[in-house]
Amino acid sequence: MNALFAAAGTEFRIALRNRWVTVAVAMMALFALVLSAAGSAATGALGADRLSVTVASLTSLAVYLVPLIALLMSFDAIAGEVERGTLPLVLTYPVARATLLAGKFAAHLGILALAVAVGYGIAAGAALVTDPGAARGLPALWRLLWSSVALGATFLGIGYAISALARRPGAAAGAVIGLWLGVIVLFDLGLLAAVVADGGGAFTTVVFPWLLLGNPADAFRLFNLAASGATAAAAGVGGAAQAIPPALALASVLGWPVLGFGLALAAFRKVTP
Amino acid sequence: MLRLADVTKSFQGTPALHGVGFTVAPGERVALLGHNGAGKSTLMKIILGLIAADAGRISVMGAAPGSMGARAVTAYLPENAAFHPALTGLEQIRYYLRLRGEDPKGARTLLEKVGLGEAARRRIGTYSKGMRQRVGLAQALIGAPRLLVLDEPTSGLDPVSRRDFYAVLDDLAGRGAAILLSSHALTEVEARTDRIVILSGGRLMADDTLAGLRRRAALPIRLQVQARPDTADRVAARLTGTRHNGVRVDLVCGPADKLARLGEISALGALIDDVEVIPPSLEDIYSHFSQRDLP
């Protein structure tokens, strides 16, 4: 346990020196501010409190930003150590690879949680100040907060796995950006195209919901939108949220971080320094 | 005790080590010599459990290489020790102390021991190669290791630092640590190690003390005879040697003939001014065993 804390502390210090903490927090804060400003237009027609609407907007923001920050923090974690030549020495210490990886994971997840908390805090603060009834949206905000951390955990794990498999930081960086584009941006576009082409057939009713649940980012969106009660405020997959049981979305949101870390550990164990 | 027997390893069909076996006893300092690509680093990584051998038996203080038991008693100093440039020397050593379950307060003492007390709070990114090497040495001293595996430990160190380094090593060996260190240069390890293992092309070419290697190599000895003025020709003829310049005559003989030849030289009495015995150099001995000439 002491080794895990030591690894996490060192990793946090490195992230602090490399400005990753600043960058992550600033990025989330900036986007949350912009979002609050843009969302301050009248929303009364939707019948939802201001905070619930903010949560719906934050969900759309988090789906893009949280995986991106997680992947950017994680791609160098193993490939960087391989390239710098720091990995062989640390692997001769009497510490399990799982412990070293968990240390990095804890540090990066802590930074991500901090960034998310600051960003959402700003947006929620703005909503609470302008709408006295916004406190009704607090449960939705809390749900968004922890599920965002879970989403980040998923992509940290996937990022470590790519980092271990790529073995060179350059290659790992390219791969995580490609993955982000594929999983977060193109996946939904592809599904949309397929649904349109299918015209309400078997794909739309049978395969499509499972594809949404299988993608951690879509599952995150489904989970938050289905529960938020402000579904109408969000576009895109919002409509699908009603068709899929929230319990399944929850299972995906909670299962993916475990799967991601498992993938990372499996890939890290294969690295020969 | 480190025991290796019949260790064999190949990478994608290219043999890197072939049937290598030797031991390092507690308190013993063994030098592992070989050219680049001789298999030194591969062998060290196998001992550390970083890579697995294809065949052979390895026991690190009674444990399997790479097992927690073996890692707990082994310290390693990689060739060109590297650390994260954003950390200070102190932070880096504190981290290593905690990984070994030791008190991080000991970091300062360790850094002072390797002469980095002044630079302890500076980032490693600003260190010279020799300073990084000393951070590497400091981490290798954590927790009284019973086996030290040091890959080219003195590369990048100036002569004074090298002397300090070997003093630290002597101290560790004196307290019963088994030490295996690799080097390119026989000259450097000659006085500092108890035994020498020579690898070439992945095969063990020699495993002996320096005196033993000298004996076994039986390389010719050169005798330089300084003749008195105008007697060089006569001396050369009497000793059947080669005249070099006005007064010098060179003789070459095997180790067994050395005393007989010296007897012949001293019999010339007044014709001789001086005589110099030049044993085979360490490079000659090394070349002999590694079967390749030095550049």
mmCIF file of C-alpha atoms in Angstrom, chain B residues 1-7 20-26 28 43 46-47 56-65 147 178 180 195 207:
data_model
loop_
_atom_site.group_PDB
_atom_site.id
_atom_site.type_symbol
_atom_site.label_atom_id
_atom_site.label_comp_id
_atom_site.label_asym_id
_atom_site.label_seq_id
_atom_site.Cartn_x
_atom_site.Cartn_y
_atom_site.Cartn_z
ATOM 1 C CA MET B 1 24.889 -16.462 -3.478
ATOM 2 C CA LEU B 2 24.134 -15.949 -7.152
ATOM 3 C CA ARG B 3 24.306 -19.163 -9.169
ATOM 4 C CA LEU B 4 23.985 -19.438 -12.910
ATOM 5 C CA ALA B 5 24.185 -22.687 -14.855
ATOM 6 C CA ASP B 6 23.785 -23.330 -18.591
ATOM 7 C CA VAL B 7 21.946 -20.050 -19.166
ATOM 8 C CA VAL B 20 26.735 -19.495 -19.475
ATOM 9 C CA GLY B 21 27.383 -20.538 -15.881
ATOM 10 C CA PHE B 22 29.228 -19.047 -12.920
ATOM 11 C CA THR B 23 28.649 -18.047 -9.318
ATOM 12 C CA VAL B 24 29.065 -14.919 -7.212
ATOM 13 C CA ALA B 25 29.547 -15.657 -3.517
ATOM 14 C CA PRO B 26 28.625 -13.266 -0.689
ATOM 15 C CA GLU B 28 32.758 -11.396 -3.689
ATOM 16 C CA LEU B 43 22.712 -11.723 -18.805
ATOM 17 C CA ILE B 46 17.997 -12.339 -16.950
ATOM 18 C CA ILE B 47 19.474 -12.282 -13.430
ATOM 19 C CA GLY B 56 19.338 -22.906 -17.723
ATOM 20 C CA ARG B 57 19.156 -22.606 -13.966
ATOM 21 C CA ILE B 58 19.429 -19.328 -12.065
ATOM 22 C CA SER B 59 19.209 -18.862 -8.326
ATOM 23 C CA VAL B 60 19.335 -15.408 -6.744
ATOM 24 C CA MET B 61 20.029 -15.944 -3.046
ATOM 25 C CA GLY B 62 17.945 -19.110 -3.263
ATOM 26 C CA ALA B 63 15.007 -17.469 -5.071
ATOM 27 C CA ALA B 64 13.917 -17.457 -8.699
ATOM 28 C CA PRO B 65 15.042 -14.397 -10.669
ATOM 29 C CA LEU B 147 23.232 -8.811 -4.441
ATOM 30 C CA ALA B 178 27.685 -10.254 -3.669
ATOM 31 C CA LEU B 180 28.450 -8.386 -10.190
ATOM 32 C CA ARG B 195 37.275 -12.499 -10.092
ATOM 33 C CA ASP B 207 36.076 -17.256 -15.163
#
